[in-house]
Amino acid sequence: MLLIHCPYCEADHPELEFANAGEAHIVRPREMSNMSDEDFEAMFFIRDNPKGVSLERWRHVHGCGRFFNALRHTVSDTFLKVYKAGEARPSNDEIAKLIK
Amino acid sequence: MKNFSALSLAREAMRGHKGWEKHWRSPEPKKQYDIIIVGGGGHGLGTAYYLAKEHGLTNIAVLEKGWLGGGNTGRNTTIIRSNYLYDESAGLYNHSLNLWETLSQELNYNVMFSQRGVMMLAHNVHDVQSAQRHIHANRLNGVDNQWLTPQQAKDYCPPLNISKDCRYPVMGAALQRRGGVARHDAVAWGYARKASAMGVDIIQNCEVTGINRAPSGEVTEVETTRGTIGAKKVGIVAAGHTSVLMEMAGVRMPLESYPLQALVSEPVKPVFPCVVMSNAVHAYISQSDKGELVIGAGTDSYLSYSQTGSMHILQHTLDAIVELYPMFSRMKMLRTWGGIVDVTPDRSPILSKTPVKGLYVNCGWGTGGFKATPGSAHVFAHTIAKDAPHHINEGFTLDRFRGGRLIDEAAAAAVAH
Amino acid sequence: MTQPFRIKGAGTLPHTRTIQFTFDGQSYEGYEGDTLASALLANGVHLMGRSFKYHRPRGVVAAGPEEPNALVGITRDRARHTPNVRASVQELYDGLNATSQNRFPTLNFDIGALNSLMSPFFPAGFYYKTFKWPAKAWDALYEPFIRRAAGLGEAPTESDPDRYVNRFAHCDVLIIGGGAAGLAAAQAAAEKSQSVILCDENPAMGGWLLADSDIQIDGQTGAQWAANMAAELATRDNVRLLTRTTGFGYFQHNMVGLVERITDHQARPEPSQPRERMWQVRAKQVVIAQGSIERAMVFPGNDRPGIVLAGAAQKWLNQYGVSVGSRIGVYTACDTAYAAAFDLHEAGIGIEVIVDYRKVVDETILAQAREHKIEVVLGATVAQTTGRLRINGMQVKTATGEQKEFDIDALLMSAGWTPSLHLYSQSRGKPVWDEASQRFLPGESPQDCICVGGCTGTDSMEQVLAEAERALGNKPRKFDIEDDVSTDGGIIGATGNSTEKGKAFVDFQNDVTAKDIALAVREGMHSIEHVKRYTTNGMATDQGKLSNMHGLAIAANLLKKPIPEVGLTTFRPPYTPTTFGSFVGHTRGPLFDPERKTPIHDWAVENGADFEPVSLWQRAWYFPRAGETMHEAVDRECRTTREIAGIFDASTLGKIEVTGPDAAAFMNIMYTNSWDKLKAGRAKYGIMCREDGFIYDDGVVGKLSDTRFHVTTTTGGAPRVLNHMEDYLQTEFPEMKVWLTSTSEQWATIAVQGPKAREIIEPLVTGADISAENFPHMSVVECKVCGVPARLFRISFTGELGFEINVPADYGRSIWDAVWRRAQPLGACAYGTEAMHVMRAEKGYIIVGQDTDGTVTPHDAGLSWAIAKSKPDFVGKRGMMRPDLVREGRRQLVGLKTSDPGKVLEEGAQIVEDPEQPVPMKMLGFVTSSYWSGTLGKSIALALIEDGSLRLGETLYVPMADEIIEVEVTGTVFYDEKGERLHG
Amino acid sequence: MAKSPKATRVLPNQDHLTSNAFVTLEAAPAASRISLRASPRGAAAFAKNIGFDLPAKPSTSKSKSGVVALWLGPDEWMVFSESEPEKSLQPRRDHREYSATDISHRNTAYIVSGSGAQATLNSSCPRDLSQATFPVGACSRTILGKAEVILYRTGKEKFRVECWRSFAPYVWGLLVSGAQDANL
Ligand SMILES: Cc1cc2nc3c(=O)[nH]c(=O)nc-3n(C[C@H](O)[C@H](O)[C@H](O)COP(=O)(O)OP(=O)(O)OC[C@H]3O[C@@H](n4cnc5c(N)ncnc54)[C@H](O)[C@@H]3O)c2cc1C
Ligand SMILES: NC(=O)c1ccc[n+]([C@@H]2O[C@H](COP(=O)([O-])OP(=O)(O)OC[C@H]3O[C@@H](n4cnc5c(N)ncnc54)[C@H](O)[C@@H]3O)[C@@H](O)[C@H]2O)c1
Ligand SMILES: Cc1cc2nc3c(=O)[nH]c(=O)nc-3n(C[C@H](O)[C@H](O)[C@H](O)COP(=O)(O)O)c2cc1C
Ligand SMILES: [Zn+2]
C-alpha cells in the first residue's frame, strides 16, 4: 500500500484513500469534432506506459476529493513529486534532476 | 534431441542419469538472423518453434533478457479455457485449446495439461445473464460450456460454499470441462527444447536495448547487451515490457503495464478438484499437482514494472477465497509474487503487423494469455512468416483502436483469466 | 520412564507444570514452555514426519521457523485442524493433539516409502519426461496418482470458527527481531522518545541469547539480560512489545505486515480472544534484526531422524533442558558446533566425535575439545549414515582416506550461519556477496530501513550491540560482555562426493538431493531460477531457509561460475507461512462487503419480498404471496399496476445534485442531450457516454431551477458517474461554476405507478398542484409530502401514469407506509424489480448494462433522438464518429416476437439467419431482455441484431440446445405504442 | 381533501449502542447537515450565515454555538448541527458562488469514545490517528474497511464517525468488531 502525499491536504495518506486516474497531461482539444482518427486514437488509447518516471493522475477520492498529478518511478514505485491539477508539466530537465 | 519416455527414463536410471542432454543449446548470438524474436516467454519460444516447424525457418534467435520463462509465463496461475464470447476470441482461444490437448506429445515434453474443468461462478442476476450469453454463443461457436445449478457446482467442487447466507450467494456457474491447468515452466522448457533442437538459437541474458531501422523504415537490427544483431524481421513478444520495446522502434502503444499478483498456500492433500473463478468477488483458485492452492489476485491500480504488489490486493483476494471456501481460513500462504501484465484498452491481445516494416508485435494478453500460448504462437508465426495474419488473428490488429473495431470481452462480461 | 532425555539442571524451563499431549494418538508428557519438538525429543521421539516425494522417515532438524521436516497436523476440534504446523515452534499446551502427515497407514510403517525404492526413476523433473502416452492417461491415471502422493497435511474440512483481527499502526521505529540487536535498538530508540514497535516471532524476546549459556552481559546471563531489557521496555509508554509476532512481509513505502499469534499456544483460549492479529505497520524507520539461520551439512544420508542442527541441539539443551541423544556425533565446518558439543558434554552427554570438514581449526577450540576429552577429526567427511527410523551410526572418511565407523544415536551438524536477508530483500534491497566470509550481506537500503546484528553478518555480541545503537544515531554505550564463542567457519555446498553418490539432501522437505541439482545443471538449467524450478529446491514450506545457499553453491561449482554471478533466487513474502484468516481479519460474511439497504427495506422483508443483489444493494425482487411462484407474483404485480396501481421502492437510484450558474452548460458536456431549452420544473431522460461514444449511464434529470439539476443515475452506476463528472469538472472545465453533490442517500424514492397513482398520492401532497393539466408527464416540483419537503416527479418507467416521490430518507419508511395505507384499499400492490423490468420492456425502455454493454452507442440502442445534433461538444461526440461506430452492420436494438407466443426466449440466446448452417455459426446478435408479458398474453424480447433496424419483419432463428425457435424482428415498443396511458 | 398524515423521522442506526471497558459506541443524534461546495468568495459569503469563518486549513474544523464546520477539501466543507436537526442550515438556494446541499439524511453518525477509541477505529482505518497527527478538532474524509467515512476528533478519546446511511450497519459491524480488540 503506497503512501501518497496529497498536495491539497498537504499530508501523506494511505493509498486506500486514493484512486489512480491514468496518464497525466493528455490534452482534450476544445474542438473535438475536428480531430482526426489518429489524434483521437492517440488521446484516448495510446499511453506512454514508461518504465521510469510516470506522469500520472491520482484522485484523493476518499479524502479531499481532488484530482492531482504525480511523478512516480514505475520501477521503485517512489513518488518524485506531486502537484496540483492545472500546474505545468515539469520539464524533462526537472524530471531528470528528481531522479537523481 | 534425445527422446523422453518412460523407457529412456528407466534406461537412464540404471546409469545414474548421466546421459541426459541439455534441454537447449546456449549458443553465442550470430551476427545476423532471418528472424529475431524478442522475449523468451511461452509465446516467444512457441513462435520460434512454429516458425521452424510449420514454415521451415530456422535461422531464428529468441533473445531473452533474463532466464527463459521468467516473465509472466513463470508466474501465472495457469488457468486454461476458451469459453470467450466474441467469435474472434473464441476462435483464437479454442484454437489454442485444441493445440494444448496434444502439446505434450507434440513437444515430447509433459506439460501436464490437466483438463479438470474451469468453473466460473455467477453471484447475481447480471452474472447469470452474462454466463448464459456466453454459453449460447459458445455452443454455436463449437466451444463447450455448460450451466450448473449451485448444487451441481458444489458437486463438481465440494469445498465451494453455496449457502444462501454468504455475502454473495452462488446462483450458478458456467463450466467448461475441457478447461484446466498446465505446468507453466514446462511449457517454456518444452518449446525451448524442441525449438533449439530444430536449430533456433535461444539466447538468454540478452536484453534488447535498441531497434534499428533503415532509412527506408524497415527494421534492420537490434541492439542488445550482447552486441548488435542483424535481422530481417523482428517479433516483439515481451508482455509487460512491450511499450518499452516498441518505443525503441518509434511506435507508441495502446498498452498499460500493471502488477498482477498470485500466491500459493502450503501444500495439502487433494481437496480442490477443479479450477474455480469468480469475477464478482475476484477469486481464482485451483490446486497444483504438488498440493498448493494456487490463487490469483488482482492488479494494483497503478503502472508498475516492479513485479511486486500491494498487501491490500492480497487481502482482498484472500477475503474472497475465504468467503467462498470458509474451510481455507486456516490454510497458510506460502509465497506470493507479482508479474507485469500488459493491458490493452479492450482487454484483448494484439497479434499484428505494425507500421514498421518487418516489425511484428504479440502483446496485450494482460491477465489471461497463458491459456493462449500455443494458439497465439502458432498464428503469430504465420503472421511473421507470411507477413500477413492468419485468419484466426485477423481481428487482433494494432490499428483496431483507430477505427474503433474493438474486441471488448471485458465490456461484455468481466475480466479475463 | 517419561522424558528420558530431559536433563536435570539444564535449561531455563521451570519444570513446575507438567503438560500432557498426544502425538499420533500416543500420550506424552512435557513441561510448560516446551515446544512440541522439544517435548517429543525429551521423550526420545525423533521421527516426526515423512518426506514429500520419497516418504523417507524424517526427524526434526531445527529449533526454529526454518524447520523443513517436522510438520504435523494440530487438531483442536473438527473445525480447528491446522495442517503443516512446525513442531519446532508449536508451543506445548495441555491436551495438544498432534498427528504426523504424509504417511499411510502409520508414521513408522508408510507404504509410500516404496517411492524411495523407486527413487532412481524419480529424479528431478522426471514427470516432464514421461506420462505422456496415451494422451488421455495424464488426466485419468497419472495425475490423480501424483496428486495423491503429493501434498503434505490434510486441509481443514469445516468453516473456521476462529476470529482474526486487524490493526493499522504507525510508529517512528519498527524493529523486527528481538534478539540482542533488536533489544538494544529498541532501547536506543525508546530513549530518544520515539514511538517504537518491537516484534519477535518467539514467545520471549532474546533470540540467540536464550540458547547460549556462555554469554554474559552486564553480569547477567544472556537470557536474564534479555528478560530484563524486555521488562524495562515494557514499562515505557512509547514502546509496544509484540512477542509471537512475525514480520512476514515488507511492502512499499515502509509498510510492514506483522502477524501476532494469540491463542495457538493456549490450552483453552478465551472465546473472546482472536486467534491471530494482523498488524499493518507504517514505520518512519524500520530496523531489521532478524539474526541468522544455521545451515545443515550436505552429505549422503544426512536426513535420518536424529541428525539435527548443532545450534538447535544447543537451544534444546540450554533453553528446554533436553538432549537430542546419548551418544552424539558432530559433523561441522563451523566453530559454533563445538560450543554445542561442549555444552552437551558438560551436561553429561556422550560426545563420540567431532568430525570437522575443515583442515585447520583455531587452536583454542581444539584445546577446549581436548579438555572435554572429545575426539576431533579434522579434514574429514561423513560418507554415509545408517539407521532406518533413527540414525544409529556413521561412516567417516578421514583426510587420509581412512574409513571410521561410529555408533551414535544423534548427529549434530553445522555448515555455518546464513544472515537472514528476507525482509531486507523484500524491501527491494539488493544483497551483496562478501567474498571473505562467503555469504550475502545487506547492501544499500532503498527504503528507510537499516539492518543490524546477525543479519548483517556481525558475529560478536559487542559489535552487535554497538551496531544497534549506532543505527539509531546514538553513540554506542559500553556493555560489559563476556562471550568466548567463535562463529568462524562455514561451508556452502555439498561435502564429499555428494553430487555423485548417495542421497545427500539439500532441500529436506522437497527431497532435493545434491545429485538432483547436478542433474538440473547437466540438463541445461544454468540459471539458479531454472535450477530452483526444475528441482523444486527452496520451494517448500521453509522456502529454502536451510537449502538455498547450498543449492546455489552446488550449481555455481558445477557451472564453474562465481557465486554472485549465479545469484540468489528472489525472497518473497511471507517470511514464514501465514494464515489466510489473518489477512482476512473480520472481512467475512456481513463484513465482507457492505450490504446496502434502503429505508424501506424492512417493509419489503415484512411483506415477504425476495431480494435481488444489485451492486452492493439489496433490492426487492418480487413479493410472492402464499403459494405463488415467482412467475405468478410478477404477473400479478404487473397486472395490478397496469389496472390499478403499484408502488415501488426506487431509492437505490443514484442521485447527483448539479448546481451553479454553469450547470446547464456542464450538463451539455456530460450528456448527449441538449439542456438549453429545458425549463425549470421539467424533466428529461439523459444519456451519458464515455469519450469513446459508448453508453455509460442513463437516467432522468429534473431541472429544479436555472442553476440546479436533480440528476438520477443507474443503481450501480452512481459512484462512477459522479467520479466521471468530477473528473471533467476539475480537470477539463475548472473555469465552470458548477458544484456536484451526491444525494443518492439523501432521498428515499417511492414510485407510484398506474391509473390510480394520482388518486393515491394526491391527499399526501401539499404545496403543488399535480393535476394532469398543471403537472404533465416529465414534470418535477418541490412540495411537501406528509408534511416534509419533497421532490415530486411525474415520470414513468412502466408506461402508466406515474409519480416518483423523493423524500428525505429518514422519513422514507414513514411516507411509504402512508402511501401504502392509501394504495392498499384501492387494490394496488407493491412491485419489485422483476415486474419493473417486465413493464419497462413492454414499453421498450432499455436498462443500461442489460440491453447495452460497453459496446453499444446511443444510435445502436435506438436513442438517436437523445443526441443533440447542434452541440459543438459533448463527451462521446467525437468517439461516436469513428469509422467502426458508424459503419453498416452494427448491432442495433430491436424487438422480437416468437412465432409461438407462449415461448419465452432465454436472455443471452444467440440469433442466426440460417439455423441449419454448420458450427461455428454466423451469429447476428443476441437476446438482451426477455419476459413473459402477462399484460399482452405473450412473450416479448429485446435483442441486439446486426442492422436490426433494417430487418423489421424478417424471420430469424434462435438455435437452442434442443430446439430452434423462430422469431420475427419487430419494433421495441410492445405496449401502448402511442403513450396514451402515460399521459393520463 | 383529507388532511395529510405527518411523517416521522427514523434514523437508520438509532438503536445502536454498546460499550465495554475500553470503548463506547453509540449512534449520534439526528443532525442537520449541509454539504457545502464553494469558491473562496462563496465560502466567505456562506460564513456570514453561520457567524464564523470556515476552516481554511486542511483537515481542520471550527465550531460555534453548536454549528460545526469541517474542512473536507479545498472547495468542500460539511457543516452540521445537532441542536435543531429539522432546521435547515441552508440559508438560501442557488447562490452563484456556492452550493449548499442538504445531506442531513444522507449521512448518519456514530460516536466512538473511550481509551480504546483510536484502536477501535484503527482496526479498519489505515490512517495515523495518533494525537500528534490527528489532534482534537482534526477531521477528514477517509475509509473504514470498504466504507467511506468522515472522522472528526472531538476529544482526546472521542471521535465522530459520519457515513452514508446505507453503510451504517456495515460501519457499525466494523466498529463492534474493532471494539472487541480495543484493549491495547
Ligand atoms: C499473477 C499472474 C497470473 C496470471 N494468470 C493467468 C491465468 O490463470 N491464465 C492465463 O491464461 N494467463 C494468466 N496470466 C497471464 C499470462 O501469464 C501471460 O499472458 C502470458 O504468460 C504471457 O506470455 P508471454 O510469453 O507473452 O510473456 P512473458 O512470459 O512475460 O515473456 C516475455 C519475455 O520477454 C522478456 N523481455 C522483456 N523485455 C525484453 C527485452 N528488452 N529484451 C529481451 N527480452 C525481454 C521478458 O524477460 C520475458 O521473459 C497471469 C499473469 C500473471 C502475472
Ligand atoms: N551459535 C552461536 O553462537 C550463535 C548463533 C547465531 C547467532 N549468534 C550470535 O547472536 C548475535 C545475533 O544477535 P541478533 O539479535 O542479531 O540475532 P538473534 O538471532 O539473536 O535474534 C533474532 C531474532 O529475530 C527473530 N526473527 C527473525 N525473523 C523474524 C521475523 N521475520 N519476525 C519476527 N521475528 C523474527 C528470531 O526468531 C530471533 O529471535 C550475534 O552476536 C551472533 O554471533 C551466535
Ligand atoms: C503455478 C505456480 C505454482 C507455484 N508453486 C510454488 C511452490 O510450491 N512453492 C514456491 O516456493 N513457489 C511456488 N511458485 C512461485 C515461484 O516460486 C515464484 O515465486 C514465481 O515463479 C515468481 O518468480 P519470483 O518470485 O522468482 O519472481 C509457484 C508459481 C506458480 C506460477
Ligand atoms: Zn487530499
PDB file of N, CA, C and O in Angstrom, chain A residues 1-2 15-16 20 37-38 41 45-51 54 58 72 74-75 77, chain B residues 241 243-244 252-257 301-306 310-312 345 401-402:
ATOM      1  N   MET A   1       0.849  -1.183   0.000  1.00  0.00           N
ATOM      2  CA  MET A   1       0.000   0.000   0.000  1.00  0.00           C
ATOM      3  C   MET A   1       0.888   1.237   0.000  1.00  0.00           C
ATOM      4  O   MET A   1       1.697   1.434   0.908  1.00  0.00           O
ATOM      5  N   LEU A   2       0.740   2.046  -1.054  1.00  0.00           N
ATOM      6  CA  LEU A   2       1.595   3.220  -1.160  1.00  0.00           C
ATOM      7  C   LEU A   2       1.216   4.249  -0.092  1.00  0.00           C
ATOM      8  O   LEU A   2       0.124   4.203   0.483  1.00  0.00           O
ATOM      9  N   GLU A  15      -2.681   4.802   0.492  1.00  0.00           N
ATOM     10  CA  GLU A  15      -3.185   4.604  -0.876  1.00  0.00           C
ATOM     11  C   GLU A  15      -4.673   4.263  -0.910  1.00  0.00           C
ATOM     12  O   GLU A  15      -5.366   4.604  -1.873  1.00  0.00           O
ATOM     13  N   LEU A  16      -5.152   3.588   0.121  1.00  0.00           N
ATOM     14  CA  LEU A  16      -6.555   3.173   0.111  1.00  0.00           C
ATOM     15  C   LEU A  16      -7.517   4.356  -0.027  1.00  0.00           C
ATOM     16  O   LEU A  16      -8.665   4.186  -0.403  1.00  0.00           O
ATOM     17  N   ASN A  20      -6.085   5.806  -8.666  1.00  0.00           N
ATOM     18  CA  ASN A  20      -5.231   6.201  -9.772  1.00  0.00           C
ATOM     19  C   ASN A  20      -6.121   6.581 -10.946  1.00  0.00           C
ATOM     20  O   ASN A  20      -7.139   5.948 -11.185  1.00  0.00           O
ATOM     21  N   ASP A  37      -8.914  10.732 -36.810  1.00  0.00           N
ATOM     22  CA  ASP A  37      -8.981   9.440 -36.119  1.00  0.00           C
ATOM     23  C   ASP A  37      -7.671   9.144 -35.392  1.00  0.00           C
ATOM     24  O   ASP A  37      -7.667   8.600 -34.297  1.00  0.00           O
ATOM     25  N   GLU A  38      -6.575   9.518 -36.029  1.00  0.00           N
ATOM     26  CA  GLU A  38      -5.264   9.273 -35.402  1.00  0.00           C
ATOM     27  C   GLU A  38      -5.143  10.044 -34.094  1.00  0.00           C
ATOM     28  O   GLU A  38      -4.678   9.525 -33.088  1.00  0.00           O
ATOM     29  N   GLU A  41      -7.287   8.504 -31.494  1.00  0.00           N
ATOM     30  CA  GLU A  41      -6.653   7.280 -31.013  1.00  0.00           C
ATOM     31  C   GLU A  41      -5.533   7.621 -30.032  1.00  0.00           C
ATOM     32  O   GLU A  41      -5.434   7.048 -28.944  1.00  0.00           O
ATOM     33  N   PHE A  45      -6.407   6.215 -26.508  1.00  0.00           N
ATOM     34  CA  PHE A  45      -5.910   4.848 -26.342  1.00  0.00           C
ATOM     35  C   PHE A  45      -4.398   4.736 -26.127  1.00  0.00           C
ATOM     36  O   PHE A  45      -3.936   3.857 -25.413  1.00  0.00           O
ATOM     37  N   ILE A  46      -3.645   5.593 -26.777  1.00  0.00           N
ATOM     38  CA  ILE A  46      -2.192   5.416 -26.732  1.00  0.00           C
ATOM     39  C   ILE A  46      -1.654   5.975 -25.414  1.00  0.00           C
ATOM     40  O   ILE A  46      -2.038   7.051 -24.986  1.00  0.00           O
ATOM     41  N   ARG A  47      -0.772   5.201 -24.797  1.00  0.00           N
ATOM     42  CA  ARG A  47      -0.254   5.607 -23.490  1.00  0.00           C
ATOM     43  C   ARG A  47       1.269   5.485 -23.447  1.00  0.00           C
ATOM     44  O   ARG A  47       1.836   4.597 -24.065  1.00  0.00           O
ATOM     45  N   ASP A  48       1.881   6.381 -22.666  1.00  0.00           N
ATOM     46  CA  ASP A  48       3.345   6.339 -22.536  1.00  0.00           C
ATOM     47  C   ASP A  48       3.796   5.050 -21.874  1.00  0.00           C
ATOM     48  O   ASP A  48       4.780   4.443 -22.254  1.00  0.00           O
ATOM     49  N   ASN A  49       3.143   4.670 -20.808  1.00  0.00           N
ATOM     50  CA  ASN A  49       3.442   3.431 -20.096  1.00  0.00           C
ATOM     51  C   ASN A  49       4.931   3.275 -19.824  1.00  0.00           C
ATOM     52  O   ASN A  49       5.530   2.251 -20.156  1.00  0.00           O
ATOM     53  N   PRO A  50       5.553   4.284 -19.255  1.00  0.00           N
ATOM     54  CA  PRO A  50       7.015   4.283 -19.178  1.00  0.00           C
ATOM     55  C   PRO A  50       7.561   3.333 -18.121  1.00  0.00           C
ATOM     56  O   PRO A  50       6.943   3.137 -17.081  1.00  0.00           O
ATOM     57  N   LYS A  51       8.686   2.757 -18.453  1.00  0.00           N
ATOM     58  CA  LYS A  51       9.462   2.076 -17.416  1.00  0.00           C
ATOM     59  C   LYS A  51      10.432   3.147 -16.942  1.00  0.00           C
ATOM     60  O   LYS A  51      11.475   3.367 -17.537  1.00  0.00           O
ATOM     61  N   SER A  54       6.702   8.008 -14.422  1.00  0.00           N
ATOM     62  CA  SER A  54       5.357   8.101 -14.958  1.00  0.00           C
ATOM     63  C   SER A  54       4.742   9.417 -14.509  1.00  0.00           C
ATOM     64  O   SER A  54       4.802   9.770 -13.329  1.00  0.00           O
ATOM     65  N   TRP A  58      -3.844  11.179  -9.942  1.00  0.00           N
ATOM     66  CA  TRP A  58      -4.472  10.458  -8.834  1.00  0.00           C
ATOM     67  C   TRP A  58      -5.658  11.290  -8.374  1.00  0.00           C
ATOM     68  O   TRP A  58      -5.683  12.508  -8.550  1.00  0.00           O
ATOM     69  N   ARG A  72       5.980   9.520 -10.583  1.00  0.00           N
ATOM     70  CA  ARG A  72       6.310   8.335  -9.799  1.00  0.00           C
ATOM     71  C   ARG A  72       7.202   7.452 -10.655  1.00  0.00           C
ATOM     72  O   ARG A  72       6.996   7.321 -11.858  1.00  0.00           O
ATOM     73  N   THR A  74       8.242   4.025 -11.953  1.00  0.00           N
ATOM     74  CA  THR A  74       7.472   2.781 -12.028  1.00  0.00           C
ATOM     75  C   THR A  74       8.303   1.534 -11.726  1.00  0.00           C
ATOM     76  O   THR A  74       7.774   0.430 -11.756  1.00  0.00           O
ATOM     77  N   VAL A  75       9.581   1.703 -11.494  1.00  0.00           N
ATOM     78  CA  VAL A  75      10.350   0.529 -11.071  1.00  0.00           C
ATOM     79  C   VAL A  75      10.466   0.496  -9.547  1.00  0.00           C
ATOM     80  O   VAL A  75      10.249  -0.528  -8.914  1.00  0.00           O
ATOM     81  N   ASP A  77       8.590   2.515  -7.606  1.00  0.00           N
ATOM     82  CA  ASP A  77       7.304   2.968  -7.080  1.00  0.00           C
ATOM     83  C   ASP A  77       7.423   4.170  -6.143  1.00  0.00           C
ATOM     84  O   ASP A  77       6.498   4.480  -5.393  1.00  0.00           O
TER      85      ASP A  77
ATOM     86  N   HIS B 241       6.728  -5.602 -21.000  1.00  0.00           N
ATOM     87  CA  HIS B 241       7.746  -4.662 -21.495  1.00  0.00           C
ATOM     88  C   HIS B 241       7.525  -4.225 -22.935  1.00  0.00           C
ATOM     89  O   HIS B 241       8.397  -3.584 -23.532  1.00  0.00           O
ATOM     90  N   SER B 243       5.656  -1.934 -24.370  1.00  0.00           N
ATOM     91  CA  SER B 243       5.711  -0.492 -24.651  1.00  0.00           C
ATOM     92  C   SER B 243       7.145  -0.022 -24.747  1.00  0.00           C
ATOM     93  O   SER B 243       7.497   0.790 -25.596  1.00  0.00           O
ATOM     94  N   VAL B 244       7.970  -0.553 -23.832  1.00  0.00           N
ATOM     95  CA  VAL B 244       9.375  -0.130 -23.788  1.00  0.00           C
ATOM     96  C   VAL B 244      10.077  -0.512 -25.087  1.00  0.00           C
ATOM     97  O   VAL B 244      10.819   0.291 -25.666  1.00  0.00           O
ATOM     98  N   ARG B 252       4.331   4.035 -30.552  1.00  0.00           N
ATOM     99  CA  ARG B 252       3.693   4.165 -29.244  1.00  0.00           C
ATOM    100  C   ARG B 252       2.501   3.222 -29.195  1.00  0.00           C
ATOM    101  O   ARG B 252       1.786   3.048 -30.170  1.00  0.00           O
ATOM    102  N   MET B 253       2.276   2.649 -28.023  1.00  0.00           N
ATOM    103  CA  MET B 253       1.326   1.542 -27.938  1.00  0.00           C
ATOM    104  C   MET B 253       0.101   1.874 -27.092  1.00  0.00           C
ATOM    105  O   MET B 253       0.175   2.645 -26.142  1.00  0.00           O
ATOM    106  N   PRO B 254      -1.001   1.228 -27.397  1.00  0.00           N
ATOM    107  CA  PRO B 254      -2.192   1.341 -26.542  1.00  0.00           C
ATOM    108  C   PRO B 254      -2.110   0.337 -25.409  1.00  0.00           C
ATOM    109  O   PRO B 254      -2.908  -0.598 -25.334  1.00  0.00           O
ATOM    110  N   LEU B 255      -1.127   0.499 -24.551  1.00  0.00           N
ATOM    111  CA  LEU B 255      -0.891  -0.502 -23.507  1.00  0.00           C
ATOM    112  C   LEU B 255      -0.602   0.168 -22.178  1.00  0.00           C
ATOM    113  O   LEU B 255      -0.007   1.242 -22.129  1.00  0.00           O
ATOM    114  N   GLU B 256      -0.985  -0.501 -21.112  1.00  0.00           N
ATOM    115  CA  GLU B 256      -0.540  -0.111 -19.773  1.00  0.00           C
ATOM    116  C   GLU B 256      -0.092  -1.359 -19.033  1.00  0.00           C
ATOM    117  O   GLU B 256      -0.699  -2.420 -19.177  1.00  0.00           O
ATOM    118  N   SER B 257       0.968  -1.215 -18.252  1.00  0.00           N
ATOM    119  CA  SER B 257       1.546  -2.374 -17.550  1.00  0.00           C
ATOM    120  C   SER B 257       1.272  -2.271 -16.062  1.00  0.00           C
ATOM    121  O   SER B 257       1.656  -1.304 -15.410  1.00  0.00           O
ATOM    122  N   SER B 301      -3.623  -0.625  -8.948  1.00  0.00           N
ATOM    123  CA  SER B 301      -4.328   0.332  -9.792  1.00  0.00           C
ATOM    124  C   SER B 301      -3.364   1.200 -10.583  1.00  0.00           C
ATOM    125  O   SER B 301      -3.794   2.008 -11.384  1.00  0.00           O
ATOM    126  N   TYR B 302      -2.075   1.052 -10.340  1.00  0.00           N
ATOM    127  CA  TYR B 302      -1.125   1.957 -10.980  1.00  0.00           C
ATOM    128  C   TYR B 302      -0.104   1.171 -11.789  1.00  0.00           C
ATOM    129  O   TYR B 302       0.127  -0.009 -11.551  1.00  0.00           O
ATOM    130  N   LEU B 303       0.505   1.883 -12.752  1.00  0.00           N
ATOM    131  CA  LEU B 303       1.536   1.268 -13.569  1.00  0.00           C
ATOM    132  C   LEU B 303       2.705   0.872 -12.700  1.00  0.00           C
ATOM    133  O   LEU B 303       3.091   1.614 -11.811  1.00  0.00           O
ATOM    134  N   SER B 304       3.281  -0.288 -12.981  1.00  0.00           N
ATOM    135  CA  SER B 304       4.493  -0.629 -12.272  1.00  0.00           C
ATOM    136  C   SER B 304       5.238  -1.723 -13.005  1.00  0.00           C
ATOM    137  O   SER B 304       4.643  -2.613 -13.602  1.00  0.00           O
ATOM    138  N   TYR B 305       6.542  -1.610 -12.977  1.00  0.00           N
ATOM    139  CA  TYR B 305       7.402  -2.631 -13.574  1.00  0.00           C
ATOM    140  C   TYR B 305       8.154  -3.381 -12.480  1.00  0.00           C
ATOM    141  O   TYR B 305       9.245  -3.855 -12.690  1.00  0.00           O
ATOM    142  N   SER B 306       7.581  -3.437 -11.295  1.00  0.00           N
ATOM    143  CA  SER B 306       8.375  -3.918 -10.167  1.00  0.00           C
ATOM    144  C   SER B 306       8.150  -5.381  -9.822  1.00  0.00           C
ATOM    145  O   SER B 306       8.812  -5.907  -8.954  1.00  0.00           O
ATOM    146  N   SER B 310       0.797  -4.740  -3.839  1.00  0.00           N
ATOM    147  CA  SER B 310       0.444  -4.283  -2.506  1.00  0.00           C
ATOM    148  C   SER B 310      -0.188  -5.381  -1.677  1.00  0.00           C
ATOM    149  O   SER B 310      -0.819  -6.295  -2.190  1.00  0.00           O
ATOM    150  N   MET B 311      -0.030  -5.219  -0.394  1.00  0.00           N
ATOM    151  CA  MET B 311      -0.606  -6.138   0.571  1.00  0.00           C
ATOM    152  C   MET B 311      -2.137  -6.121   0.526  1.00  0.00           C
ATOM    153  O   MET B 311      -2.777  -7.149   0.661  1.00  0.00           O
ATOM    154  N   HIS B 312      -2.734  -4.941   0.321  1.00  0.00           N
ATOM    155  CA  HIS B 312      -4.193  -4.937   0.376  1.00  0.00           C
ATOM    156  C   HIS B 312      -4.818  -5.674  -0.799  1.00  0.00           C
ATOM    157  O   HIS B 312      -5.935  -6.149  -0.702  1.00  0.00           O
ATOM    158  N   PRO B 345      -6.722  -1.410 -24.210  1.00  0.00           N
ATOM    159  CA  PRO B 345      -7.989  -0.764 -23.856  1.00  0.00           C
ATOM    160  C   PRO B 345      -9.188  -1.705 -23.938  1.00  0.00           C
ATOM    161  O   PRO B 345     -10.163  -1.512 -23.223  1.00  0.00           O
ATOM    162  N   PHE B 401      -7.831   0.192 -32.766  1.00  0.00           N
ATOM    163  CA  PHE B 401      -8.268   1.252 -31.853  1.00  0.00           C
ATOM    164  C   PHE B 401      -8.546   2.550 -32.597  1.00  0.00           C
ATOM    165  O   PHE B 401      -9.317   3.378 -32.152  1.00  0.00           O
ATOM    166  N   ARG B 402      -7.911   2.678 -33.744  1.00  0.00           N
ATOM    167  CA  ARG B 402      -8.118   3.895 -34.510  1.00  0.00           C
ATOM    168  C   ARG B 402      -9.549   3.939 -35.047  1.00  0.00           C
ATOM    169  O   ARG B 402     -10.249   4.926 -34.881  1.00  0.00           O
TER     170      ARG B 402
END
